[in-house]
Tab-separated table of C-alpha atoms in Angstrom:
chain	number	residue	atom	x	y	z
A	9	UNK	CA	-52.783	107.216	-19.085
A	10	UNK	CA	-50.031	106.740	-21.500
A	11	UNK	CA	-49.396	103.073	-20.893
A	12	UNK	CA	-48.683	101.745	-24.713
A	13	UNK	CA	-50.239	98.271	-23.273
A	14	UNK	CA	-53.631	99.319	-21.787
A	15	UNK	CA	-55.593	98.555	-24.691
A	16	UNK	CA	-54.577	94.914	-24.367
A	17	UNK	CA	-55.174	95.718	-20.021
A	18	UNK	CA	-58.791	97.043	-20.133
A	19	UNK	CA	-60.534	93.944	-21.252
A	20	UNK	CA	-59.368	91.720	-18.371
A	21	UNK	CA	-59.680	94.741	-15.727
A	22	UNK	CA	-63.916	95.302	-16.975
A	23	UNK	CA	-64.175	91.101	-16.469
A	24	UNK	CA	-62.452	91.318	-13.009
A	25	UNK	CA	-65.022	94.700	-12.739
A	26	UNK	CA	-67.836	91.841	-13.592
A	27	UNK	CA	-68.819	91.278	-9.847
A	28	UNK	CA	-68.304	95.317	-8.669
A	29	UNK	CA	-71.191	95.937	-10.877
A	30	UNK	CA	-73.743	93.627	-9.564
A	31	UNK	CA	-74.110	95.958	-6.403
A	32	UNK	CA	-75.675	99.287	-6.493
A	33	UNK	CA	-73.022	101.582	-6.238
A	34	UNK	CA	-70.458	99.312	-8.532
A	35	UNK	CA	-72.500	100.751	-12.058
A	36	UNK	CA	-71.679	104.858	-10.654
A	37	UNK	CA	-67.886	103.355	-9.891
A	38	UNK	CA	-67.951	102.208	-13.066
A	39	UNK	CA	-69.020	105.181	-14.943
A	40	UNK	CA	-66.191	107.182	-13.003
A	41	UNK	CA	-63.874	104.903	-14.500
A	42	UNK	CA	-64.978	105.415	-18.377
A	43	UNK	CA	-65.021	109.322	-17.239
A	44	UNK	CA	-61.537	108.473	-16.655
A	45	UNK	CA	-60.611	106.395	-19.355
A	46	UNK	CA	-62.290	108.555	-22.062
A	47	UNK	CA	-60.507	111.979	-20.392
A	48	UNK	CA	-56.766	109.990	-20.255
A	49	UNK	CA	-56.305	107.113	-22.087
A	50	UNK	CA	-53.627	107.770	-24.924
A	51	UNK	CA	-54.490	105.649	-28.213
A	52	UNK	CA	-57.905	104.157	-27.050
A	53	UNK	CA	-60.854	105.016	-29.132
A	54	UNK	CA	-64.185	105.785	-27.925
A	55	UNK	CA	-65.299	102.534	-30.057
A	56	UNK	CA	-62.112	100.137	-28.966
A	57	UNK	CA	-63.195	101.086	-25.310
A	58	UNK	CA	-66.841	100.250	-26.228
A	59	UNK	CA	-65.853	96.761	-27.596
A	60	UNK	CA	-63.804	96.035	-24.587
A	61	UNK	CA	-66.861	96.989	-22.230
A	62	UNK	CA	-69.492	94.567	-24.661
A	63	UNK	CA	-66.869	91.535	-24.218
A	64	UNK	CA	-66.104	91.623	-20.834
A	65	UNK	CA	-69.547	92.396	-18.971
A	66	UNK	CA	-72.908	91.021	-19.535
A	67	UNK	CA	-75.296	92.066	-21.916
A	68	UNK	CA	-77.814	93.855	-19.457
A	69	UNK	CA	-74.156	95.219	-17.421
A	70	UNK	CA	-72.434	96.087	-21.148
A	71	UNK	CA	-76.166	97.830	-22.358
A	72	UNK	CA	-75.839	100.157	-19.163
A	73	UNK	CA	-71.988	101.071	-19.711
A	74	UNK	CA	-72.629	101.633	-23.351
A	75	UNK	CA	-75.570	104.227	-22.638
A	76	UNK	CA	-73.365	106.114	-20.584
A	77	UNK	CA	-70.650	105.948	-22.915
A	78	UNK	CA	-72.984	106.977	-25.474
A	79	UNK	CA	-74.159	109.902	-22.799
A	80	UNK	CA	-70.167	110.478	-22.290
A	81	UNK	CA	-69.611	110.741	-25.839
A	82	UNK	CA	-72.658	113.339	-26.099
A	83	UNK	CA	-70.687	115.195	-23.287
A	84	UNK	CA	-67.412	115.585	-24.940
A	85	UNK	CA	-69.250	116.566	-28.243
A	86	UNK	CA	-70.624	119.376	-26.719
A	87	UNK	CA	-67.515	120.254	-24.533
A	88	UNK	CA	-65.592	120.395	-27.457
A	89	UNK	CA	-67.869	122.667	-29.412
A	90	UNK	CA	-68.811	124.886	-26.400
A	91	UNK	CA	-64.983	125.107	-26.210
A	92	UNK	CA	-64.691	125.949	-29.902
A	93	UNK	CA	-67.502	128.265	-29.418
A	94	UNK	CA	-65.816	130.088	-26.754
A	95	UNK	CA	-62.348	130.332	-28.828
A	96	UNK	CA	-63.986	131.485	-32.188
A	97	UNK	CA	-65.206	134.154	-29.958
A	98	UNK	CA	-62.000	135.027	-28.023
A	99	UNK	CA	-60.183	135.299	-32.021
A	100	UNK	CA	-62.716	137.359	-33.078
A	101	UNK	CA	-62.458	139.430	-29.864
A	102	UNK	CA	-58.812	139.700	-30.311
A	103	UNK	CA	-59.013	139.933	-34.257
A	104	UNK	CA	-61.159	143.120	-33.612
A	105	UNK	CA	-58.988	144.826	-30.711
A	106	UNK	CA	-55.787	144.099	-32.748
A	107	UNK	CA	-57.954	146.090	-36.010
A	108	UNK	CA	-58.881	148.898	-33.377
A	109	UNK	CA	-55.195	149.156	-32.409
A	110	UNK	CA	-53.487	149.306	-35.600
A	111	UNK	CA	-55.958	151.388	-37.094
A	112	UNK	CA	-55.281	154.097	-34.088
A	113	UNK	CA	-51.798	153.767	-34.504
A	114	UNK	CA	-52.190	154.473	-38.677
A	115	UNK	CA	-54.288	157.171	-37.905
A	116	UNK	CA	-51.938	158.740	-35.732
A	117	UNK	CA	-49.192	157.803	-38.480
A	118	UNK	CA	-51.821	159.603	-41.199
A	119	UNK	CA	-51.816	162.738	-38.702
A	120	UNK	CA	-48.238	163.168	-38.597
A	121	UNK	CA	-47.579	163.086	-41.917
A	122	UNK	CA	-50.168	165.818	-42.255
A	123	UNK	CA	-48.713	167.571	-39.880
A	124	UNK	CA	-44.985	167.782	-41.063
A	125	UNK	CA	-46.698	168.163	-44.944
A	126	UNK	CA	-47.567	171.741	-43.424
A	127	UNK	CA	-44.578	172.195	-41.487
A	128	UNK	CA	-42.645	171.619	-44.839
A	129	UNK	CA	-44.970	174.258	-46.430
A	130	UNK	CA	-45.317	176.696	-44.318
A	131	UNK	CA	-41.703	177.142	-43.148
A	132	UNK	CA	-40.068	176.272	-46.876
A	133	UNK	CA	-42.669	176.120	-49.394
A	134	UNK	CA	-42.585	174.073	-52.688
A	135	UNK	CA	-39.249	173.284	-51.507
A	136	UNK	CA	-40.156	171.343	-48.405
A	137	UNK	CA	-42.709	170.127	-49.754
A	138	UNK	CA	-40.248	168.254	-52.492
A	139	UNK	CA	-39.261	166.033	-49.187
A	140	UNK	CA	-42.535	164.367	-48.764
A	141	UNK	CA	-42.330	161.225	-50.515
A	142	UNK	CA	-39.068	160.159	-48.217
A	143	UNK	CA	-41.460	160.911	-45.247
A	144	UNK	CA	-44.173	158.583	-47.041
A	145	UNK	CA	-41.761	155.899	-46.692
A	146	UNK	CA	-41.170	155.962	-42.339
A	147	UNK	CA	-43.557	153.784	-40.657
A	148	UNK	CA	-42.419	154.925	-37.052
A	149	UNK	CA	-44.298	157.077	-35.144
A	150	UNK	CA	-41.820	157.879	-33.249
A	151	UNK	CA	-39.298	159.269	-35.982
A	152	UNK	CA	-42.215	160.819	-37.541
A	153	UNK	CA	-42.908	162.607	-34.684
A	154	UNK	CA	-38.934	163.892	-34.551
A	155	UNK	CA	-39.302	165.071	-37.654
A	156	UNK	CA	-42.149	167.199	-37.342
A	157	UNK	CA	-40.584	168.999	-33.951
A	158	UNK	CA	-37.666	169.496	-36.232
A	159	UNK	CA	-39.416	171.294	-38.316
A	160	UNK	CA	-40.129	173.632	-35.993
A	161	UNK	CA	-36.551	174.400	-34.781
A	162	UNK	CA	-35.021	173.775	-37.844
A	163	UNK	CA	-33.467	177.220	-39.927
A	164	UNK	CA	-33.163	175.385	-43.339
A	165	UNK	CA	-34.132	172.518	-45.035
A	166	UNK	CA	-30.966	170.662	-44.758
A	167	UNK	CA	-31.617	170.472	-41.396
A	168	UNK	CA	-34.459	168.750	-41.851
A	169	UNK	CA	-32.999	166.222	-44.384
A	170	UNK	CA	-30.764	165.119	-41.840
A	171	UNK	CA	-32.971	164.512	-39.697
A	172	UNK	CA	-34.965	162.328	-41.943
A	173	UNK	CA	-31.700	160.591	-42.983
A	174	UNK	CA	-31.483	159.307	-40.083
């Protein structure tokens, strides 16, 4: 309900309410309505709504409402920290996977720069090895992995260079 005026609405709709009470089913009808009202009412607090309920039925009538607004209130609470429950868990969840993932993809990372650390020595010795700090540098798995194939093919160095260059 985003009506800027219901505030100043409610109190004359719970007096006309007044008679809708007195029968059996009028109190449940009732307590729909708060459900309502406390689920959609823009710019009504719990305690304006509780004021308006006191005024405009009778004590014994406005005792009843206000124990199931109190019981409504309860509700919420615990809706809202089941639901903050439930997303503190669904972070963490997600915190952990996104940990798992990143730390597979800098292990892989790790591994290829192993892998084209012995490339370089093995095919060109101290020489290739003098390379390694501009391979330190490339985040991307991808390139790394380019670089170590073309080390393989590669018949010098400079090859290599220009491949890292790149």
């Amino acid at each position: 309900i985003s009506d800027p005026d219901i505030a100043q609405k409610l109190p004359g709709i719970f007096a006309l309410m007044r008679e809708i009470t007195e029968s059996e089913g009028g109190l449940r009808f009732l307590e729909k309505i708060l459900r309502y009202l406390f689920n959609t009412a823009d710019g009504i607090t719990p305690d304006e709504l509780k004021n308006m309920v006191k005024e405009s039925l009778s004590q014994e009538k406005g005792g009843i409402i206000m124990t199931i607004a109190e019981i409504l209130r309860k509700e919420g609470y615990e809706q809202g920290i089941a639901l903050a429950d439930k997303r503190y868990e669904q972070g963490i969840q997600q915190g952990v996977q996104q940990g798992v993932q990143q730390g597979i993809q800098q292990g892989i990372r790790n591994g290829l720069v192993e892998a084209i650390e012995l490339g370089l020595s093995l095919r060109f010795g101290d020489e290739g090895l003098k390379i390694i700090p501009l391979i330190l540098h490339i985040q991307d798995c991808e390139r790394l992995r380019a670089i170590k194939n073309a080390i393989r093919i590669a018949e010098n160095l400079s090859e290599v260079r220009a491949i890292i260059g790149n």
